[in-house]
């Protein structure tokens, strides 16, 4: 084993099906590497159709009992699960850093964030209320009840290997659903560690299954199955659209958390220092690999030069290195394709008049490391104005009027996160209302919390994760029309 953690039980090189830690039926495996040095950190089973169907069957069987389980019992198991995640925070964070590359500070923050979803939904499990509707006829009354959808298939990405899964596991289990999960091939160990802790927390067998292996085969088995009644996906818009189409065959409920192209607007009346700090956080978090990362930074022309200077100075302080090194702020990118995309965006920007104020090249550490980069004089013709970069590149655009910048910010098929800085109250309302995004950060560069509804509009997806709205995605509404209640 190439990774160093305190409790080796958290590191599982098996799939988890029906409460059993298993290999692929044919014994085949896939390698998992550390993006900081390309060393192999372990292997996981290469599961396929048969294993996926076995997991779906187990989930369907286990859900029959779980849906009947009193809310308080479900809540209590989730609460124990939360406690265990907190106890093992450091090991879980190290697993993220080994397989994903982010700094230990960010990885530790991710585990706090993961745990917060389990805690939140442990509490929400007790608050799944229905309605009583006045009768529409003399003898009638109508009751609305909410029931779990059933087996939920869950496909998650590599950028937040623990949190993206925790925020699906929490509401699914809280509402009485069961899960069949497929983490990204780059980062399966965080998901398997969560499954191990859920098992330790007393979660009945079969409710939470984790399959590692071929995405297409497992994905197709999930979307083809009649037993799977919902698919929840976090990942690229391209894969999301394909899965949506596949889910149409059996009319599954879907939640999609897809790509973004977040605008970050700094008005002339903003607190510039705060705006710079917010933009740095929104841009470079996770080496720019989050779907809510600021992709386009628009700064009012009157403060453009001042902002460019201050932002570049702040970005220059970011320490790039291996995530396990405590001095590191920014880890490597996930793979070579990610570096190629970053380079493509930078070359294109330079060819179209962009001026590199900082970085612009692969980092001297080599491998998958890239320098934090700042580009001045960005314009709307550049690729970076239209495509998610998913890397540490900040293009700075200038603008003249509120109307113009809102039109430019909204000129995209995406609608996930947006940010703006102003000290003007009226503008705060106007701009918040006009931004066509599911989330708006007003004078902040970080919007994520388990207590608010995370999600996008337009091609950024559908459904919400976290908050009281997050449970609704896992529930069916049923009404019971009661007749014969004559006075
Ligand atoms: P990224 O490009 O960031 O890896 P993807 O959308 O490809 O984004 O990946 C997100 C998740 O979707 C991962 O778990 C990945 O394995 C999975 N995935 C990719 N392609 C498919 C597919 N055809 N069917 C099911 N899952 C898929």
Short mmCIF file of N, CA, C and O and ligand atoms in Angstrom, two decimals, residues 154-159 182-187 213-220 222-223 231 233-240 242-243 246 258 334-335 390, ligand 1:
data_model
loop_
_atom_site.label_atom_id
_atom_site.label_comp_id
_atom_site.label_asym_id
_atom_site.label_seq_id
_atom_site.Cartn_x
_atom_site.Cartn_y
_atom_site.Cartn_z
N UNK A 154 -26.08 6.90 -8.68
CA UNK A 154 -25.39 8.12 -8.31
C UNK A 154 -24.00 8.11 -8.95
O UNK A 154 -23.22 7.21 -8.71
N UNK A 155 -23.75 9.08 -9.80
CA UNK A 155 -22.46 9.13 -10.52
C UNK A 155 -21.77 10.43 -10.17
O UNK A 155 -22.36 11.51 -10.30
N UNK A 156 -20.53 10.33 -9.68
CA UNK A 156 -19.86 11.52 -9.13
C UNK A 156 -18.49 11.75 -9.78
O UNK A 156 -17.88 10.82 -10.29
N UNK A 157 -18.02 12.99 -9.71
CA UNK A 157 -16.76 13.36 -10.38
C UNK A 157 -15.56 13.28 -9.44
O UNK A 157 -15.71 12.98 -8.26
N UNK A 158 -14.39 13.61 -9.98
CA UNK A 158 -13.14 13.50 -9.23
C UNK A 158 -12.77 14.77 -8.48
O UNK A 158 -11.86 14.74 -7.66
N UNK A 159 -13.41 15.91 -8.77
CA UNK A 159 -12.88 17.16 -8.19
C UNK A 159 -13.19 17.31 -6.70
O UNK A 159 -12.42 17.92 -5.97
N UNK A 182 -21.35 5.23 -8.34
CA UNK A 182 -20.15 5.03 -9.15
C UNK A 182 -19.28 6.29 -9.07
O UNK A 182 -19.58 7.30 -9.70
N UNK A 183 -18.21 6.22 -8.27
CA UNK A 183 -17.30 7.38 -8.22
C UNK A 183 -16.45 7.43 -9.49
O UNK A 183 -16.39 6.46 -10.25
N UNK A 184 -15.79 8.56 -9.71
CA UNK A 184 -14.91 8.70 -10.87
C UNK A 184 -13.73 7.75 -10.75
O UNK A 184 -13.26 7.46 -9.64
N UNK A 185 -13.24 7.28 -11.90
CA UNK A 185 -12.16 6.27 -11.87
C UNK A 185 -10.87 6.84 -11.26
O UNK A 185 -10.08 6.11 -10.67
N UNK A 186 -10.69 8.15 -11.35
CA UNK A 186 -9.46 8.74 -10.79
C UNK A 186 -9.48 8.73 -9.25
O UNK A 186 -8.42 8.75 -8.63
N UNK A 187 -10.68 8.76 -8.65
CA UNK A 187 -10.78 8.98 -7.20
C UNK A 187 -11.79 8.05 -6.51
O UNK A 187 -12.75 8.52 -5.89
N UNK A 213 -15.07 0.89 -11.68
CA UNK A 213 -14.89 0.22 -12.96
C UNK A 213 -15.29 1.06 -14.13
O UNK A 213 -15.31 2.29 -14.04
N UNK A 214 -15.65 0.39 -15.21
CA UNK A 214 -15.92 1.07 -16.48
C UNK A 214 -17.17 1.94 -16.43
O UNK A 214 -18.28 1.45 -16.20
N UNK A 215 -16.98 3.23 -16.67
CA UNK A 215 -18.09 4.19 -16.53
C UNK A 215 -19.23 3.90 -17.51
O UNK A 215 -20.41 3.91 -17.12
N UNK A 216 -18.88 3.59 -18.73
CA UNK A 216 -19.93 3.38 -19.75
C UNK A 216 -20.78 2.15 -19.40
O UNK A 216 -22.01 2.20 -19.45
N UNK A 217 -20.10 1.05 -19.02
CA UNK A 217 -20.83 -0.19 -18.75
C UNK A 217 -21.70 -0.04 -17.50
O UNK A 217 -22.87 -0.41 -17.50
N UNK A 218 -21.10 0.52 -16.46
CA UNK A 218 -21.86 0.67 -15.20
C UNK A 218 -22.99 1.67 -15.42
O UNK A 218 -24.14 1.45 -15.02
N UNK A 219 -22.67 2.77 -16.11
CA UNK A 219 -23.69 3.80 -16.37
C UNK A 219 -24.85 3.24 -17.16
O UNK A 219 -26.02 3.53 -16.86
N UNK A 220 -24.55 2.42 -18.16
CA UNK A 220 -25.62 1.89 -19.00
C UNK A 220 -26.50 0.92 -18.20
O UNK A 220 -27.73 0.93 -18.33
N UNK A 222 -27.06 1.06 -15.11
CA UNK A 222 -27.89 1.88 -14.23
C UNK A 222 -29.07 2.49 -14.99
O UNK A 222 -30.21 2.43 -14.54
N UNK A 223 -28.78 3.09 -16.14
CA UNK A 223 -29.87 3.79 -16.85
C UNK A 223 -30.86 2.80 -17.47
O UNK A 223 -32.04 3.09 -17.60
N UNK A 231 -31.68 9.00 -11.14
CA UNK A 231 -30.23 9.13 -11.36
C UNK A 231 -29.82 10.52 -10.90
O UNK A 231 -30.43 11.52 -11.30
N UNK A 233 -26.50 12.94 -10.87
CA UNK A 233 -25.21 13.01 -11.54
C UNK A 233 -24.55 14.35 -11.28
O UNK A 233 -25.20 15.40 -11.34
N UNK A 234 -23.26 14.32 -10.99
CA UNK A 234 -22.46 15.55 -10.97
C UNK A 234 -21.30 15.31 -11.91
O UNK A 234 -20.56 14.33 -11.76
N UNK A 235 -21.15 16.19 -12.89
CA UNK A 235 -20.05 16.01 -13.85
C UNK A 235 -20.21 16.97 -15.01
O UNK A 235 -20.85 18.02 -14.88
N UNK A 236 -19.66 16.57 -16.14
CA UNK A 236 -19.66 17.47 -17.29
C UNK A 236 -21.03 17.56 -17.94
O UNK A 236 -21.83 16.62 -17.89
N UNK A 237 -21.28 18.68 -18.59
CA UNK A 237 -22.57 18.88 -19.27
C UNK A 237 -22.74 17.84 -20.38
O UNK A 237 -23.82 17.29 -20.57
N UNK A 238 -21.64 17.52 -21.04
CA UNK A 238 -21.70 16.56 -22.14
C UNK A 238 -22.18 15.18 -21.66
O UNK A 238 -23.12 14.60 -22.20
N UNK A 239 -21.55 14.68 -20.59
CA UNK A 239 -21.97 13.38 -20.05
C UNK A 239 -23.38 13.47 -19.47
O UNK A 239 -24.20 12.56 -19.64
N UNK A 240 -23.69 14.58 -18.83
CA UNK A 240 -25.02 14.79 -18.26
C UNK A 240 -26.11 14.71 -19.32
O UNK A 240 -27.15 14.06 -19.12
N UNK A 242 -25.98 13.13 -22.15
CA UNK A 242 -26.08 11.75 -22.62
C UNK A 242 -26.87 10.91 -21.62
O UNK A 242 -27.76 10.15 -21.99
N UNK A 243 -26.59 11.11 -20.33
CA UNK A 243 -27.30 10.34 -19.30
C UNK A 243 -28.79 10.70 -19.26
O UNK A 243 -29.64 9.84 -19.05
N UNK A 246 -30.46 8.78 -21.87
CA UNK A 246 -30.57 7.37 -21.49
C UNK A 246 -31.67 7.17 -20.44
O UNK A 246 -32.37 6.15 -20.46
N UNK A 258 -24.18 20.14 -13.41
CA UNK A 258 -23.27 20.09 -14.57
C UNK A 258 -22.31 21.26 -14.57
O UNK A 258 -22.06 21.88 -13.55
N UNK A 334 -5.60 17.41 -12.57
CA UNK A 334 -5.93 15.98 -12.43
C UNK A 334 -5.23 15.10 -13.45
O UNK A 334 -4.83 13.99 -13.14
N UNK A 335 -5.10 15.58 -14.69
CA UNK A 335 -4.44 14.75 -15.70
C UNK A 335 -3.90 15.59 -16.85
O UNK A 335 -4.09 16.81 -16.88
N UNK A 390 -11.47 25.05 -16.13
CA UNK A 390 -11.16 24.02 -15.13
C UNK A 390 -9.66 23.99 -14.85
O UNK A 390 -9.03 22.94 -14.79
P1 LIG B 1 -14.87 14.89 -16.29
O1 LIG B 1 -14.60 15.26 -17.71
O2 LIG B 1 -14.72 16.00 -15.35
O3 LIG B 1 -14.20 13.64 -15.84
P2 LIG B 1 -17.29 13.42 -16.65
O4 LIG B 1 -18.65 13.95 -16.85
O5 LIG B 1 -16.66 12.66 -17.76
O6 LIG B 1 -16.43 14.66 -16.23
O7 LIG B 1 -17.21 12.52 -15.35
C1 LIG B 1 -18.05 12.62 -14.25
C2 LIG B 1 -18.49 11.24 -13.85
O8 LIG B 1 -19.23 10.70 -14.93
C3 LIG B 1 -17.35 10.26 -13.58
O9 LIG B 1 -17.74 9.40 -12.52
C4 LIG B 1 -17.26 9.50 -14.87
O10 LIG B 1 -16.71 8.21 -14.71
C5 LIG B 1 -18.72 9.41 -15.25
N1 LIG B 1 -18.97 9.11 -16.65
C6 LIG B 1 -18.28 9.52 -17.73
N2 LIG B 1 -18.81 9.00 -18.85
C7 LIG B 1 -19.86 8.24 -18.48
C8 LIG B 1 -20.83 7.44 -19.15
N3 LIG B 1 -20.83 7.30 -20.47
N4 LIG B 1 -21.76 6.79 -18.42
C9 LIG B 1 -21.80 6.92 -17.09
N5 LIG B 1 -20.92 7.66 -16.40
C10 LIG B 1 -19.97 8.31 -17.06
#
